[in-house]
Amino acid sequence: MIERISNRIRKLNAMYYPQHIFQPPKWLVLGVNNTCNLHCKMCDVGVNYTQSNFFENLMGSRPVHMPLDLFRHICDQAALYFPGVRLGYAFTEPLIYVHLAESLEYAKSKGLFTSVTTNGLGLKRWAQVLDGAGLSELNVSLDGPPEIHNQIRGNKHSFELAMEGIEALAARNSRIKISIYCVITEWNAGYIATFLEHLKGKKLHRVGLMHSNFTPQHIADRHNDVFGGLYPATASNVTDTNNDAMPLDRLWEDIQEVKRRAWPFTVRFFPELNSFSGLRQYYLQPEIFVGRRCMDIFSNIMIKSNGDVIPAHGRCYNVKVGNVYDNNIQEIWNSSIMAQFRKSVTVNGGLLPACSRCCSAFAG
């Protein structure tokens, strides 16, 4: 109830006075490293498409690994200004962050909630450390049944290694809340129910099934005609994928099968598309908005490995709103650049043209 009231107040604040957010951020998303150990076919990083905002936000800052002193500085400020904020190790692959163990221990010493999003490749090796360091939440990214996942990820053992890691945590009776997130693509459409069968018997909090986030070039061009001067957009996550090849009939049948059945864990689609026409519109008419407004820019900020801060997270525009070496996070949260960005999004209806297929548009 308290969280629901807080979210309602935040939404009203965002709608009527977006230039200053009175509540603290929910998340500090941390780009703790700029390297990955898989080659996912639906990801700009995996296919080395260096021209996108997404690639630049995840891979463009130096040093490659966030210095431990910077991480501690962020924790000190979070504990001082926003003690209830959550730290999300989300980019690029946190389990190859060289300061993973020390950083988790430091965050724990400050009483901060920590969440790691990983491809799971090194999870078995890190299970003991994650459990002992007080990690609160673990999100493992998987893309379907073993053979399909491994094909998408470019590693013939990646599914099995992730499962071994989850089982290693289970063997420790870990209290870490584990969720699985799967991106729906042309390669795994029709295999989602089969995928969930492979997860039965695992101690999972949730399985999130995420329709692809993407920005076609024509949407980026339309956006840049109006907003390119301040908030330039790029094509993103469309290099090796082809939405025209998405088997929509098969995917719709698969979605209905998932919803008909009972699962031993919570299953949720992002976004919820309740008709075949809505599914078709999502993939083939990206100029039509699915969500109504972005709330992540009023709830989150992302800090890169060099201390630069951008709105929300890696899928957002590469707009520097501050740097934690120069300003504290309380000042950055309502910096003039951030205020102008929030106001621009709000006065344009809650979403800019290139936001049409970003998860932040329908995350609520």
mmCIF file of C-alpha atoms in Angstrom, residues 21-337:
data_model
loop_
_atom_site.group_PDB
_atom_site.id
_atom_site.type_symbol
_atom_site.label_atom_id
_atom_site.label_comp_id
_atom_site.label_asym_id
_atom_site.label_seq_id
_atom_site.Cartn_x
_atom_site.Cartn_y
_atom_site.Cartn_z
ATOM 1 C CA ILE A 21 11.196 15.343 -8.554
ATOM 2 C CA PHE A 22 10.607 15.496 -4.820
ATOM 3 C CA GLN A 23 10.975 11.778 -4.192
ATOM 4 C CA PRO A 24 14.340 10.000 -4.289
ATOM 5 C CA PRO A 25 15.320 7.654 -7.130
ATOM 6 C CA LYS A 26 14.268 4.033 -6.875
ATOM 7 C CA TRP A 27 17.332 2.714 -8.676
ATOM 8 C CA LEU A 28 20.921 3.662 -9.358
ATOM 9 C CA VAL A 29 21.753 1.558 -12.402
ATOM 10 C CA LEU A 30 25.495 0.913 -12.468
ATOM 11 C CA GLY A 31 27.574 0.350 -15.577
ATOM 12 C CA VAL A 32 30.217 -1.487 -13.588
ATOM 13 C CA ASN A 33 32.045 -2.758 -16.647
ATOM 14 C CA ASN A 34 32.151 -2.286 -20.400
ATOM 15 C CA THR A 35 32.781 -5.774 -21.718
ATOM 16 C CA CYS A 36 30.749 -8.900 -22.380
ATOM 17 C CA ASN A 37 31.553 -12.591 -22.798
ATOM 18 C CA LEU A 38 28.701 -13.581 -25.124
ATOM 19 C CA HIS A 39 27.572 -12.506 -28.606
ATOM 20 C CA CYS A 40 23.801 -12.212 -28.435
ATOM 21 C CA LYS A 41 22.215 -11.874 -31.863
ATOM 22 C CA MET A 42 19.536 -9.363 -30.802
ATOM 23 C CA CYS A 43 21.948 -7.004 -28.968
ATOM 24 C CA ASP A 44 24.010 -4.153 -30.427
ATOM 25 C CA VAL A 45 26.900 -5.133 -28.167
ATOM 26 C CA GLY A 46 26.710 -8.766 -29.232
ATOM 27 C CA VAL A 47 26.774 -7.925 -32.950
ATOM 28 C CA ASN A 48 29.234 -5.039 -32.452
ATOM 29 C CA TYR A 49 26.951 -2.346 -33.841
ATOM 30 C CA THR A 50 28.970 0.555 -32.493
ATOM 31 C CA GLN A 51 26.776 3.365 -33.844
ATOM 32 C CA SER A 52 23.846 3.035 -31.451
ATOM 33 C CA ASN A 53 23.104 4.896 -28.238
ATOM 34 C CA PHE A 54 22.648 1.520 -26.578
ATOM 35 C CA PHE A 55 26.158 0.404 -27.545
ATOM 36 C CA GLU A 56 27.668 3.717 -26.486
ATOM 37 C CA ASN A 57 25.880 3.702 -23.130
ATOM 38 C CA LEU A 58 27.078 0.181 -22.378
ATOM 39 C CA MET A 59 30.523 0.145 -23.979
ATOM 40 C CA GLY A 60 31.653 3.698 -24.614
ATOM 41 C CA SER A 61 33.093 4.858 -21.292
ATOM 42 C CA ARG A 62 36.551 4.269 -19.866
ATOM 43 C CA PRO A 63 37.924 2.701 -17.730
ATOM 44 C CA VAL A 64 36.530 -0.676 -18.748
ATOM 45 C CA HIS A 65 35.831 -1.497 -15.084
ATOM 46 C CA MET A 66 34.360 1.029 -12.662
ATOM 47 C CA PRO A 67 37.107 1.828 -10.111
ATOM 48 C CA LEU A 68 36.383 0.496 -6.651
ATOM 49 C CA ASP A 69 36.929 3.955 -5.164
ATOM 50 C CA LEU A 70 34.226 5.337 -7.460
ATOM 51 C CA PHE A 71 31.857 2.532 -6.501
ATOM 52 C CA ARG A 72 32.457 3.262 -2.804
ATOM 53 C CA HIS A 73 31.908 6.973 -3.447
ATOM 54 C CA ILE A 74 28.525 6.164 -5.026
ATOM 55 C CA CYS A 75 27.577 3.938 -2.084
ATOM 56 C CA ASP A 76 28.581 6.605 0.432
ATOM 57 C CA GLN A 77 26.391 9.169 -1.319
ATOM 58 C CA ALA A 78 23.509 6.729 -1.748
ATOM 59 C CA ALA A 79 23.567 5.882 1.969
ATOM 60 C CA LEU A 80 23.693 9.575 2.842
ATOM 61 C CA TYR A 81 21.112 11.038 0.448
ATOM 62 C CA PHE A 82 18.949 8.094 -0.718
ATOM 63 C CA PRO A 83 19.296 5.224 1.808
ATOM 64 C CA GLY A 84 16.344 3.341 0.344
ATOM 65 C CA VAL A 85 17.673 3.352 -3.227
ATOM 66 C CA ARG A 86 18.536 0.085 -4.949
ATOM 67 C CA LEU A 87 21.834 -0.547 -6.722
ATOM 68 C CA GLY A 88 21.452 -2.410 -10.013
ATOM 69 C CA TYR A 89 24.541 -4.068 -11.474
ATOM 70 C CA ALA A 90 23.094 -4.266 -14.945
ATOM 71 C CA PHE A 91 25.703 -3.550 -17.609
ATOM 72 C CA THR A 92 27.457 -5.034 -19.356
ATOM 73 C CA GLU A 93 28.186 -8.397 -17.704
ATOM 74 C CA PRO A 94 28.586 -7.851 -13.938
ATOM 75 C CA LEU A 95 30.044 -11.289 -13.218
ATOM 76 C CA ILE A 96 33.238 -10.266 -15.007
ATOM 77 C CA TYR A 97 33.524 -7.011 -13.032
ATOM 78 C CA VAL A 98 36.943 -7.198 -11.397
ATOM 79 C CA HIS A 99 35.702 -5.636 -8.148
ATOM 80 C CA LEU A 100 32.472 -7.622 -7.871
ATOM 81 C CA ALA A 101 33.087 -9.232 -4.486
ATOM 82 C CA GLU A 102 34.546 -6.138 -2.817
ATOM 83 C CA SER A 103 31.824 -3.876 -4.174
ATOM 84 C CA LEU A 104 29.010 -6.136 -2.965
ATOM 85 C CA GLU A 105 30.581 -6.335 0.476
ATOM 86 C CA TYR A 106 30.876 -2.553 0.627
ATOM 87 C CA ALA A 107 27.271 -2.023 -0.443
ATOM 88 C CA LYS A 108 26.210 -4.534 2.200
ATOM 89 C CA SER A 109 28.174 -2.620 4.852
ATOM 90 C CA LYS A 110 26.148 0.477 3.907
ATOM 91 C CA GLY A 111 22.838 -1.359 4.162
ATOM 92 C CA LEU A 112 22.068 -0.977 0.449
ATOM 93 C CA PHE A 113 19.891 -3.294 -1.640
ATOM 94 C CA THR A 114 21.865 -4.881 -4.501
ATOM 95 C CA SER A 115 20.648 -6.550 -7.675
ATOM 96 C CA VAL A 116 22.738 -8.268 -10.363
ATOM 97 C CA THR A 117 21.556 -8.933 -13.932
ATOM 98 C CA THR A 118 23.718 -11.550 -15.635
ATOM 99 C CA ASN A 119 23.876 -13.950 -18.561
ATOM 100 C CA GLY A 120 24.784 -16.618 -16.002
ATOM 101 C CA LEU A 121 27.913 -17.856 -17.752
ATOM 102 C CA GLY A 122 30.053 -17.486 -14.624
ATOM 103 C CA LEU A 123 27.288 -17.918 -12.063
ATOM 104 C CA LYS A 124 28.402 -21.277 -10.635
ATOM 105 C CA ARG A 125 31.862 -19.892 -9.869
ATOM 106 C CA TRP A 126 30.364 -16.828 -8.158
ATOM 107 C CA ALA A 127 27.506 -18.518 -6.276
ATOM 108 C CA GLN A 128 29.291 -18.659 -2.924
ATOM 109 C CA VAL A 129 30.467 -15.053 -3.172
ATOM 110 C CA LEU A 130 27.053 -13.705 -4.173
ATOM 111 C CA ASP A 131 25.353 -15.579 -1.367
ATOM 112 C CA GLY A 132 27.892 -14.512 1.244
ATOM 113 C CA ALA A 133 28.001 -10.893 0.118
ATOM 114 C CA GLY A 134 24.335 -10.325 0.841
ATOM 115 C CA LEU A 135 23.097 -9.946 -2.734
ATOM 116 C CA SER A 136 19.372 -9.222 -2.597
ATOM 117 C CA GLU A 137 18.241 -10.120 -6.089
ATOM 118 C CA LEU A 138 19.593 -12.000 -9.109
ATOM 119 C CA ASN A 139 18.204 -11.680 -12.630
ATOM 120 C CA VAL A 140 19.435 -14.254 -15.138
ATOM 121 C CA SER A 141 18.957 -13.549 -18.828
ATOM 122 C CA LEU A 142 18.032 -16.650 -20.852
ATOM 123 C CA ASP A 143 16.570 -16.862 -24.359
ATOM 124 C CA GLY A 144 14.738 -20.147 -24.659
ATOM 125 C CA PRO A 145 15.302 -23.883 -24.458
ATOM 126 C CA PRO A 146 18.974 -24.949 -24.405
ATOM 127 C CA GLU A 147 19.698 -25.368 -28.108
ATOM 128 C CA ILE A 148 17.909 -22.147 -29.075
ATOM 129 C CA HIS A 149 19.401 -20.108 -26.249
ATOM 130 C CA ASN A 150 22.896 -21.332 -27.080
ATOM 131 C CA GLN A 151 22.459 -20.463 -30.753
ATOM 132 C CA ILE A 152 21.264 -16.944 -29.929
ATOM 133 C CA ARG A 153 24.085 -16.378 -27.421
ATOM 134 C CA GLY A 154 26.901 -17.794 -29.554
ATOM 135 C CA ASN A 155 28.071 -20.257 -26.878
ATOM 136 C CA LYS A 156 27.095 -23.929 -27.055
ATOM 137 C CA HIS A 157 27.214 -24.383 -23.269
ATOM 138 C CA SER A 158 25.714 -21.085 -22.045
ATOM 139 C CA PHE A 159 22.279 -22.440 -21.036
ATOM 140 C CA GLU A 160 23.720 -25.360 -19.125
ATOM 141 C CA LEU A 161 26.254 -23.166 -17.323
ATOM 142 C CA ALA A 162 23.528 -20.758 -16.222
ATOM 143 C CA MET A 163 21.423 -23.645 -14.906
ATOM 144 C CA GLU A 164 24.403 -25.020 -12.991
ATOM 145 C CA GLY A 165 24.829 -21.617 -11.375
ATOM 146 C CA ILE A 166 21.173 -21.439 -10.328
ATOM 147 C CA GLU A 167 21.417 -24.945 -8.897
ATOM 148 C CA ALA A 168 24.598 -24.006 -7.016
ATOM 149 C CA LEU A 169 22.702 -21.210 -5.290
ATOM 150 C CA ALA A 170 19.811 -23.564 -4.528
ATOM 151 C CA ALA A 171 22.238 -26.052 -2.989
ATOM 152 C CA ARG A 172 23.358 -23.337 -0.580
ATOM 153 C CA ASN A 173 19.741 -22.624 0.409
ATOM 154 C CA SER A 174 20.443 -19.093 -0.712
ATOM 155 C CA ARG A 175 17.963 -16.372 0.217
ATOM 156 C CA ILE A 176 18.725 -14.462 -2.999
ATOM 157 C CA LYS A 177 15.531 -13.832 -4.978
ATOM 158 C CA ILE A 178 16.165 -15.315 -8.456
ATOM 159 C CA SER A 179 14.241 -14.311 -11.586
ATOM 160 C CA ILE A 180 14.679 -15.244 -15.241
ATOM 161 C CA TYR A 181 14.179 -12.786 -18.089
ATOM 162 C CA CYS A 182 13.797 -13.857 -21.712
ATOM 163 C CA VAL A 183 13.780 -11.561 -24.757
ATOM 164 C CA ILE A 184 11.311 -12.748 -27.385
ATOM 165 C CA THR A 185 12.887 -12.852 -30.863
ATOM 166 C CA GLU A 186 12.268 -14.460 -34.234
ATOM 167 C CA TRP A 187 14.470 -17.376 -33.122
ATOM 168 C CA ASN A 188 12.637 -18.380 -29.946
ATOM 169 C CA ALA A 189 9.066 -17.413 -30.909
ATOM 170 C CA GLY A 190 6.984 -20.569 -30.626
ATOM 171 C CA TYR A 191 9.273 -22.115 -28.018
ATOM 172 C CA ILE A 192 8.352 -20.050 -24.944
ATOM 173 C CA ALA A 193 6.157 -22.690 -23.312
ATOM 174 C CA THR A 194 8.877 -25.280 -23.962
ATOM 175 C CA PHE A 195 11.369 -22.922 -22.347
ATOM 176 C CA LEU A 196 9.235 -22.596 -19.223
ATOM 177 C CA GLU A 197 9.081 -26.393 -18.995
ATOM 178 C CA HIS A 198 12.882 -26.410 -18.688
ATOM 179 C CA LEU A 199 12.617 -24.057 -15.705
ATOM 180 C CA LYS A 200 10.195 -26.189 -13.708
ATOM 181 C CA GLY A 201 11.733 -27.423 -10.508
ATOM 182 C CA LYS A 202 13.922 -24.346 -10.112
ATOM 183 C CA LYS A 203 13.333 -22.077 -7.155
ATOM 184 C CA LEU A 204 12.374 -18.930 -9.068
ATOM 185 C CA HIS A 205 10.580 -15.758 -8.074
ATOM 186 C CA ARG A 206 9.504 -14.705 -11.536
ATOM 187 C CA VAL A 207 9.979 -15.363 -15.239
ATOM 188 C CA GLY A 208 9.682 -12.211 -17.324
ATOM 189 C CA LEU A 209 9.010 -12.629 -21.050
ATOM 190 C CA MET A 210 10.046 -9.426 -22.771
ATOM 191 C CA HIS A 211 8.998 -8.453 -26.253
ATOM 192 C CA SER A 212 12.015 -7.100 -28.113
ATOM 193 C CA ASN A 213 13.084 -3.498 -27.546
ATOM 194 C CA PHE A 214 14.206 -1.931 -30.809
ATOM 195 C CA THR A 215 14.453 1.303 -32.780
ATOM 196 C CA PRO A 216 14.292 1.026 -36.599
ATOM 197 C CA GLN A 217 16.162 3.634 -38.620
ATOM 198 C CA HIS A 218 12.980 5.298 -39.894
ATOM 199 C CA ILE A 219 11.805 5.842 -36.309
ATOM 200 C CA ALA A 220 15.189 7.332 -35.360
ATOM 201 C CA ASP A 221 14.999 9.617 -38.400
ATOM 202 C CA ARG A 222 11.486 10.759 -37.499
ATOM 203 C CA HIS A 223 12.637 11.475 -33.946
ATOM 204 C CA ASN A 224 15.738 13.361 -35.063
ATOM 205 C CA ASP A 225 13.755 15.647 -37.356
ATOM 206 C CA VAL A 226 12.364 17.239 -34.186
ATOM 207 C CA PHE A 227 14.596 16.263 -31.261
ATOM 208 C CA GLY A 228 17.929 15.399 -32.870
ATOM 209 C CA GLY A 229 19.577 18.607 -31.716
ATOM 210 C CA LEU A 230 19.165 17.872 -28.010
ATOM 211 C CA TYR A 231 18.376 14.173 -27.770
ATOM 212 C CA PRO A 232 19.675 12.384 -30.865
ATOM 213 C CA ALA A 233 18.345 8.893 -31.494
ATOM 214 C CA THR A 234 19.916 6.003 -33.377
ATOM 215 C CA ALA A 235 18.726 2.744 -34.808
ATOM 216 C CA SER A 236 19.152 0.070 -32.163
ATOM 217 C CA ASN A 237 18.944 -3.717 -31.848
ATOM 218 C CA VAL A 238 17.897 -4.244 -35.472
ATOM 219 C CA THR A 239 21.212 -5.261 -37.068
ATOM 220 C CA ASP A 240 20.741 -9.040 -37.121
ATOM 221 C CA THR A 241 17.040 -9.166 -36.278
ATOM 222 C CA ASN A 242 14.213 -8.859 -38.783
ATOM 223 C CA ASN A 243 10.752 -8.111 -37.445
ATOM 224 C CA ASP A 244 9.213 -9.058 -40.785
ATOM 225 C CA ALA A 245 10.544 -12.566 -40.126
ATOM 226 C CA MET A 246 8.855 -12.796 -36.713
ATOM 227 C CA PRO A 247 6.451 -15.792 -36.922
ATOM 228 C CA LEU A 248 3.555 -13.896 -35.386
ATOM 229 C CA ASP A 249 0.954 -16.669 -35.742
ATOM 230 C CA ARG A 250 3.205 -19.155 -33.969
ATOM 231 C CA LEU A 251 4.191 -16.621 -31.328
ATOM 232 C CA TRP A 252 0.551 -15.782 -30.593
ATOM 233 C CA GLU A 253 -0.293 -19.466 -30.157
ATOM 234 C CA ASP A 254 2.710 -19.806 -27.842
ATOM 235 C CA ILE A 255 1.604 -16.821 -25.740
ATOM 236 C CA GLN A 256 -1.872 -18.298 -25.372
ATOM 237 C CA GLU A 257 -0.406 -21.655 -24.363
ATOM 238 C CA VAL A 258 1.726 -19.989 -21.672
ATOM 239 C CA LYS A 259 -1.275 -18.116 -20.299
ATOM 240 C CA ARG A 260 -3.503 -21.213 -20.272
ATOM 241 C CA ARG A 261 -1.158 -23.217 -18.118
ATOM 242 C CA ALA A 262 -0.261 -23.012 -14.429
ATOM 243 C CA TRP A 263 3.386 -22.514 -13.595
ATOM 244 C CA PRO A 264 5.209 -22.894 -10.269
ATOM 245 C CA PHE A 265 6.488 -19.321 -10.560
ATOM 246 C CA THR A 266 5.025 -15.989 -11.598
ATOM 247 C CA VAL A 267 5.074 -15.477 -15.378
ATOM 248 C CA ARG A 268 4.622 -12.024 -16.855
ATOM 249 C CA PHE A 269 4.904 -10.580 -20.351
ATOM 250 C CA PHE A 270 6.376 -7.110 -20.934
ATOM 251 C CA PRO A 271 4.279 -5.540 -22.361
ATOM 252 C CA GLU A 272 1.043 -7.462 -22.033
ATOM 253 C CA LEU A 273 -0.395 -7.686 -25.557
ATOM 254 C CA ASN A 274 -3.947 -8.979 -25.371
ATOM 255 C CA SER A 275 -4.817 -9.480 -29.033
ATOM 256 C CA PHE A 276 -3.162 -10.737 -32.191
ATOM 257 C CA SER A 277 -3.665 -7.324 -33.780
ATOM 258 C CA GLY A 278 -1.811 -5.764 -30.829
ATOM 259 C CA LEU A 279 1.052 -8.227 -31.273
ATOM 260 C CA ARG A 280 1.232 -7.495 -34.976
ATOM 261 C CA GLN A 281 1.168 -3.757 -34.333
ATOM 262 C CA TYR A 282 3.984 -4.039 -31.801
ATOM 263 C CA TYR A 283 6.425 -5.632 -34.237
ATOM 264 C CA LEU A 284 5.331 -4.206 -37.582
ATOM 265 C CA GLN A 285 4.107 -0.681 -36.711
ATOM 266 C CA PRO A 286 6.706 0.718 -34.284
ATOM 267 C CA GLU A 287 5.581 4.277 -34.949
ATOM 268 C CA ILE A 288 2.466 3.538 -32.879
ATOM 269 C CA PHE A 289 3.095 3.849 -29.150
ATOM 270 C CA VAL A 290 2.265 0.886 -26.957
ATOM 271 C CA GLY A 291 2.939 2.510 -23.583
ATOM 272 C CA ARG A 292 1.628 5.866 -22.399
ATOM 273 C CA ARG A 293 4.567 7.502 -20.655
ATOM 274 C CA CYS A 294 8.068 6.831 -19.383
ATOM 275 C CA MET A 295 8.322 6.707 -15.610
ATOM 276 C CA ASP A 296 11.909 5.428 -15.492
ATOM 277 C CA ILE A 297 13.329 8.911 -16.063
ATOM 278 C CA PHE A 298 11.521 9.930 -12.861
ATOM 279 C CA SER A 299 12.680 6.841 -10.956
ATOM 280 C CA ASN A 300 16.172 5.867 -12.125
ATOM 281 C CA ILE A 301 19.525 7.164 -13.248
ATOM 282 C CA MET A 302 22.458 5.236 -14.704
ATOM 283 C CA ILE A 303 26.067 5.826 -13.683
ATOM 284 C CA LYS A 304 28.760 4.775 -16.141
ATOM 285 C CA SER A 305 32.206 3.482 -15.252
ATOM 286 C CA ASN A 306 33.726 6.979 -15.636
ATOM 287 C CA GLY A 307 31.140 8.606 -13.352
ATOM 288 C CA ASP A 308 28.993 10.080 -16.128
ATOM 289 C CA VAL A 309 25.265 9.936 -15.437
ATOM 290 C CA ILE A 310 22.524 9.445 -18.031
ATOM 291 C CA PRO A 311 18.734 9.255 -17.610
ATOM 292 C CA ALA A 312 17.118 5.954 -16.645
ATOM 293 C CA HIS A 313 19.392 3.224 -18.061
ATOM 294 C CA GLY A 314 21.316 1.969 -21.082
ATOM 295 C CA ARG A 315 18.409 2.120 -23.519
ATOM 296 C CA CYS A 316 17.869 5.820 -22.941
ATOM 297 C CA TYR A 317 19.371 8.728 -24.874
ATOM 298 C CA ASN A 318 23.079 9.266 -24.382
ATOM 299 C CA VAL A 319 22.546 12.592 -22.598
ATOM 300 C CA LYS A 320 25.052 13.417 -19.864
ATOM 301 C CA VAL A 321 23.127 14.930 -16.966
ATOM 302 C CA GLY A 322 26.085 15.072 -14.568
ATOM 303 C CA ASN A 323 29.159 13.275 -13.280
ATOM 304 C CA VAL A 324 29.516 11.938 -9.744
ATOM 305 C CA TYR A 325 33.132 13.097 -9.587
ATOM 306 C CA ASP A 326 31.906 16.690 -10.012
ATOM 307 C CA ASN A 327 28.514 16.691 -8.243
ATOM 308 C CA ASN A 328 26.811 14.549 -5.661
ATOM 309 C CA ILE A 329 23.945 12.322 -6.742
ATOM 310 C CA GLN A 330 21.379 14.453 -4.938
ATOM 311 C CA GLU A 331 22.362 17.429 -7.110
ATOM 312 C CA ILE A 332 22.442 15.308 -10.273
ATOM 313 C CA TRP A 333 18.994 13.813 -9.572
ATOM 314 C CA ASN A 334 17.456 17.243 -10.164
ATOM 315 C CA SER A 335 20.186 18.832 -12.294
ATOM 316 C CA SER A 336 19.163 21.456 -14.831
ATOM 317 C CA ILE A 337 19.874 19.120 -17.760
#
